[in-house]
Amino acid sequence: MSSVGARQWVRDALTQVYERRLARQLVGADVPRHVGAIIDGNRRWARATGLLDPNAGHRRGADRIASFLGWCDEAGVEVVTLFLLSTDNLSRPEPELTPLLRIIEGVAEDLSAPDRRWQLRPVGALGLLPAETVAVLKEAEEVTRGRPGAHVNLAVGYGGRREIADAVRSLLAEHASRGTTLDELIGVLDVEHIAEHLYTRGQPDPDLVIRTSGEQRLSGFLLWQTAHSEFYFTDVYWPDFRRVDFLRALRAYAARHRRFGG
């Protein structure tokens, strides 16, 4: 074994020991029901590793998703929301956007394969996406309906402000169909009524949001739902995100006292 290989072997062995210690610390700890993940840093990972094609980073990041969901399963997480593509990303040049959409379609197909347990739901402004992408996402939702595993939201063409606007539009349309007057709606409108029209309606709000790559902002991710969420930021690029990094996030979450504004 070369000296480089020996050093890598030692690092891997130490990481495994550390992982087991973290796992033991988390026995009996509070576990988030819903984890949101802003999977950032794919292109920077590609540059840092000397790859000229930024899509190589997206492909590597896509390969990380199933492992991440497996770690969530092990921890007992019930809902996961993956931020895959924002509405802002849709303005990227076609030579960059089209391969990214193909990669996302591949993720949906992989996660909906017959040997997978997760229930998939696309969330976002699907009307802004190409028809072929929407068809793949809808098919993944249909074939995974009723599966026994966690609910996994695929946020594609997603923007938090757009979601709130869509929710208000849906709410107004519903009440207009009932013949509710504007004055009547003003008199009864509350936050719960808007929440019932969000893309994630029927699901608990995220308890924990993880963002990779060192950025410390939400970038429009689940603006309404994260009002009381805990946040965990890590410098690790998403393609390098490991189980030990996930366990660190869970440890940080378990150590916090959630007050929900109280």
Coordinates of N, CA and C in Angstrom, one line a residue, residues 109-222:
E109 N -36.4 9.1 -11.5 CA -36.6 7.8 -12.0 C -35.9 6.8 -11.1
D110 N -34.7 7.2 -10.6 CA -34.0 6.3 -9.7 C -34.7 6.1 -8.4
L111 N -35.2 7.2 -7.8 CA -35.8 7.2 -6.5 C -37.2 6.5 -6.6
S112 N -37.8 6.4 -7.8 CA -39.1 5.7 -7.9 C -39.0 4.3 -8.4
A113 N -37.7 3.8 -8.5 CA -37.5 2.4 -9.0 C -38.3 1.4 -8.1
P114 N -38.6 0.2 -8.6 CA -39.4 -0.7 -7.8 C -38.8 -1.1 -6.5
D115 N -37.5 -1.1 -6.4 CA -36.8 -1.5 -5.1 C -36.7 -0.4 -4.1
R116 N -37.2 0.8 -4.4 CA -37.2 1.9 -3.5 C -38.5 2.0 -2.7
R117 N -38.4 2.6 -1.5 CA -39.5 2.6 -0.5 C -40.2 3.9 -0.4
W118 N -39.6 5.0 -1.0 CA -40.0 6.4 -0.7 C -41.3 6.8 -1.5
Q119 N -42.1 7.7 -1.0 CA -43.2 8.3 -1.7 C -42.8 9.6 -2.2
L120 N -42.8 9.9 -3.5 CA -42.3 11.1 -4.0 C -43.4 12.1 -4.3
R121 N -43.1 13.3 -4.1 CA -44.1 14.4 -4.5 C -43.3 15.6 -5.1
P122 N -43.5 15.9 -6.4 CA -42.9 17.1 -6.9 C -43.6 18.4 -6.4
V123 N -42.8 19.3 -5.9 CA -43.3 20.6 -5.4 C -42.6 21.7 -6.1
G124 N -43.4 22.7 -6.6 CA -42.8 23.8 -7.4 C -43.8 24.3 -8.4
A125 N -43.4 25.2 -9.2 CA -44.2 25.8 -10.3 C -44.0 24.9 -11.5
L126 N -44.7 23.8 -11.5 CA -44.4 22.8 -12.6 C -44.8 23.3 -13.9
G127 N -45.7 24.3 -14.0 CA -46.1 24.9 -15.3 C -44.9 25.7 -15.9
L128 N -43.8 26.0 -15.2 CA -42.7 26.6 -15.8 C -41.7 25.7 -16.3
L129 N -41.9 24.4 -16.1 CA -40.9 23.3 -16.5 C -41.3 22.8 -17.9
P130 N -40.3 22.2 -18.6 CA -40.7 21.5 -19.9 C -41.6 20.4 -19.6
A131 N -42.4 20.1 -20.6 CA -43.5 19.0 -20.5 C -42.9 17.7 -20.2
E132 N -41.7 17.4 -20.8 CA -41.1 16.1 -20.5 C -40.6 15.9 -19.1
T133 N -40.1 17.0 -18.5 CA -39.7 16.9 -17.1 C -40.9 16.7 -16.2
V134 N -42.0 17.5 -16.5 CA -43.2 17.3 -15.7 C -43.7 15.9 -15.7
A135 N -43.7 15.3 -16.9 CA -44.2 14.0 -17.1 C -43.4 13.0 -16.3
V136 N -42.1 13.1 -16.2 CA -41.3 12.2 -15.4 C -41.6 12.4 -13.9
L137 N -41.7 13.6 -13.5 CA -42.0 13.9 -12.1 C -43.3 13.4 -11.7
K138 N -44.3 13.6 -12.5 CA -45.7 13.1 -12.2 C -45.7 11.6 -12.2
E139 N -45.0 11.0 -13.1 CA -45.0 9.5 -13.1 C -44.3 8.9 -11.9
A140 N -43.2 9.6 -11.4 CA -42.6 9.2 -10.2 C -43.5 9.3 -9.0
E141 N -44.3 10.3 -9.0 CA -45.3 10.5 -7.9 C -46.3 9.4 -7.9
E142 N -46.8 9.1 -9.1 CA -47.9 8.1 -9.3 C -47.4 6.7 -8.9
V143 N -46.3 6.3 -9.3 CA -45.8 4.9 -9.1 C -45.4 4.7 -7.7
T144 N -45.1 5.8 -6.9 CA -44.6 5.6 -5.6 C -45.7 5.9 -4.5
R145 N -46.9 6.2 -5.0 CA -48.0 6.5 -4.1 C -48.3 5.3 -3.2
G146 N -48.4 5.5 -1.9 CA -48.7 4.4 -1.0 C -47.5 3.6 -0.6
R147 N -46.3 3.9 -1.0 CA -45.2 3.1 -0.6 C -44.9 3.3 0.9
P148 N -44.3 2.4 1.6 CA -44.2 2.5 3.1 C -43.2 3.4 3.6
G149 N -42.3 4.0 2.8 CA -41.2 4.8 3.3 C -41.5 6.2 3.5
A150 N -40.5 7.0 3.7 CA -40.7 8.5 4.0 C -41.3 9.2 2.8
H151 N -41.9 10.3 3.1 CA -42.4 11.2 2.0 C -41.3 12.1 1.6
V152 N -41.0 12.1 0.3 CA -39.8 12.9 -0.2 C -40.4 13.9 -1.2
N153 N -40.2 15.2 -0.9 CA -40.6 16.2 -1.8 C -39.4 16.6 -2.7
L154 N -39.7 16.6 -4.0 CA -38.7 17.0 -4.9 C -39.0 18.4 -5.4
A155 N -38.3 19.4 -4.8 CA -38.5 20.8 -5.1 C -37.8 21.2 -6.4
V156 N -38.6 21.3 -7.5 CA -38.1 21.5 -8.8 C -38.8 22.7 -9.4
G157 N -38.1 23.7 -9.9 CA -38.8 24.9 -10.3 C -39.5 25.6 -9.2
Y158 N -38.8 25.5 -8.0 CA -39.4 26.0 -6.8 C -38.9 27.4 -6.4
G159 N -39.8 28.2 -5.9 CA -39.5 29.5 -5.3 C -40.4 29.8 -4.2
G160 N -39.9 30.2 -3.0 CA -40.7 30.4 -1.9 C -41.8 31.5 -2.1
R161 N -41.4 32.6 -2.7 CA -42.4 33.7 -2.9 C -43.4 33.2 -3.9
R162 N -43.0 32.5 -4.9 CA -43.9 31.9 -5.9 C -44.9 31.0 -5.2
E163 N -44.5 30.2 -4.3 CA -45.3 29.2 -3.6 C -46.4 30.0 -2.9
I164 N -46.0 31.0 -2.1 CA -47.0 31.8 -1.3 C -48.0 32.5 -2.3
A165 N -47.5 33.0 -3.4 CA -48.5 33.6 -4.3 C -49.4 32.6 -4.9
D166 N -48.9 31.4 -5.3 CA -49.8 30.4 -5.8 C -50.8 29.9 -4.7
A167 N -50.4 29.9 -3.5 CA -51.3 29.5 -2.4 C -52.4 30.5 -2.2
V168 N -52.1 31.8 -2.3 CA -53.1 32.8 -2.2 C -54.0 32.8 -3.4
R169 N -53.5 32.6 -4.6 CA -54.3 32.5 -5.8 C -55.2 31.3 -5.7
S170 N -54.8 30.2 -5.2 CA -55.6 29.0 -5.0 C -56.7 29.2 -4.0
L171 N -56.3 29.9 -2.9 CA -57.3 30.2 -1.9 C -58.4 31.1 -2.4
L172 N -58.1 32.1 -3.2 CA -59.0 33.0 -3.7 C -60.0 32.3 -4.7
A173 N -59.4 31.5 -5.5 CA -60.2 30.7 -6.5 C -61.2 29.8 -5.8
E174 N -60.7 29.2 -4.8 CA -61.6 28.2 -4.1 C -62.8 29.0 -3.5
H175 N -62.5 30.1 -2.9 CA -63.6 30.9 -2.2 C -64.5 31.5 -3.3
A176 N -63.9 31.9 -4.4 CA -64.8 32.5 -5.5 C -65.7 31.5 -6.0
S177 N -65.3 30.2 -6.1 CA -66.1 29.1 -6.6 C -67.3 28.8 -5.6
R178 N -67.1 29.2 -4.4 CA -68.1 29.0 -3.3 C -69.1 30.2 -3.2
G179 N -68.7 31.3 -3.9 CA -69.5 32.5 -3.8 C -69.2 33.3 -2.6
T180 N -68.1 33.1 -2.0 CA -67.7 33.9 -0.8 C -67.3 35.3 -1.3
T181 N -67.8 36.3 -0.6 CA -67.5 37.7 -1.0 C -66.1 38.1 -0.4
L182 N -65.5 39.1 -1.0 CA -64.2 39.6 -0.5 C -64.3 40.0 0.9
D183 N -65.4 40.7 1.3 CA -65.5 41.1 2.7 C -65.6 39.9 3.6
E184 N -66.3 38.9 3.2 CA -66.5 37.7 4.0 C -65.1 37.0 4.2
L185 N -64.4 37.0 3.1 CA -63.0 36.3 3.2 C -62.1 37.1 4.1
I186 N -62.1 38.4 4.0 CA -61.3 39.2 4.8 C -61.6 39.0 6.3
G187 N -62.8 38.8 6.6 CA -63.3 38.6 8.0 C -62.8 37.3 8.6
V188 N -62.5 36.3 7.8 CA -62.2 35.0 8.4 C -60.8 34.5 8.0
L189 N -60.1 35.2 7.1 CA -58.8 34.7 6.6 C -57.8 34.6 7.7
D190 N -57.1 33.5 7.9 CA -56.1 33.3 8.9 C -54.9 32.5 8.2
V191 N -53.8 32.4 8.9 CA -52.6 31.8 8.4 C -52.9 30.3 8.0
E192 N -53.7 29.7 8.8 CA -54.0 28.3 8.5 C -54.6 28.1 7.1
H193 N -55.5 29.0 6.7 CA -56.1 28.9 5.4 C -55.1 29.0 4.3
I194 N -54.1 29.8 4.4 CA -53.1 29.9 3.4 C -52.2 28.6 3.4
A195 N -51.9 28.1 4.6 CA -51.1 26.9 4.7 C -51.7 25.7 4.0
E196 N -53.1 25.7 4.0 CA -53.8 24.6 3.4 C -53.6 24.6 1.9
H197 N -53.1 25.6 1.3 CA -52.9 25.7 -0.1 C -51.4 25.7 -0.6
L198 N -50.5 25.5 0.4 CA -49.1 25.4 0.0 C -48.8 24.1 -0.7
Y199 N -47.7 24.1 -1.4 CA -47.3 22.8 -2.1 C -47.2 21.7 -1.1
T200 N -46.8 22.0 0.1 CA -46.5 20.9 1.2 C -47.7 20.7 2.1
R201 N -48.9 21.1 1.6 CA -50.1 21.0 2.5 C -50.2 19.5 3.0
G202 N -50.6 19.4 4.2 CA -50.8 18.1 4.8 C -49.6 17.5 5.5
Q203 N -48.4 18.2 5.4 CA -47.2 17.7 5.9 C -46.7 18.6 7.1
P204 N -46.0 18.1 8.0 CA -45.4 18.9 9.1 C -44.4 19.9 8.5
D205 N -44.2 21.0 9.1 CA -43.2 22.0 8.6 C -41.8 21.4 8.9
P206 N -40.8 21.8 8.2 CA -39.4 21.3 8.5 C -39.0 21.6 9.9
D207 N -38.5 20.7 10.6 CA -37.9 20.9 11.9 C -36.4 21.3 11.7
L208 N -35.8 20.8 10.7 CA -34.3 21.0 10.5 C -34.1 21.3 9.0
V209 N -33.4 22.3 8.7 CA -32.9 22.6 7.3 C -31.4 22.5 7.2
I210 N -30.9 21.7 6.3 CA -29.4 21.6 6.2 C -29.1 22.2 4.8
R211 N -28.0 23.1 4.9 CA -27.5 23.6 3.6 C -26.0 23.3 3.6
T212 N -25.6 22.8 2.5 CA -24.2 22.5 2.2 C -23.5 23.6 1.5
S213 N -22.2 23.5 1.4 CA -21.3 24.4 0.6 C -20.9 25.7 1.3
G214 N -21.3 25.9 2.5 CA -20.8 27.1 3.3 C -21.7 28.3 3.2
E215 N -22.7 28.3 2.3 CA -23.6 29.4 2.1 C -24.6 29.4 3.3
Q216 N -24.9 30.6 3.8 CA -25.7 30.7 5.0 C -26.9 31.6 4.7
R217 N -27.8 31.1 3.8 CA -29.0 31.8 3.4 C -30.0 30.7 2.9
L218 N -31.2 31.1 2.8 CA -32.3 30.1 2.4 C -32.5 30.1 0.9
S219 N -32.2 31.2 0.2 CA -32.4 31.2 -1.3 C -33.8 30.9 -1.7
G220 N -34.7 31.4 -0.8 CA -36.2 31.2 -1.1 C -36.7 29.9 -0.8
F221 N -36.0 29.1 -0.1 CA -36.5 27.7 0.2 C -37.5 27.7 1.3
L222 N -38.7 27.2 1.0 CA -39.8 27.0 2.0 C -39.9 28.2 3.0

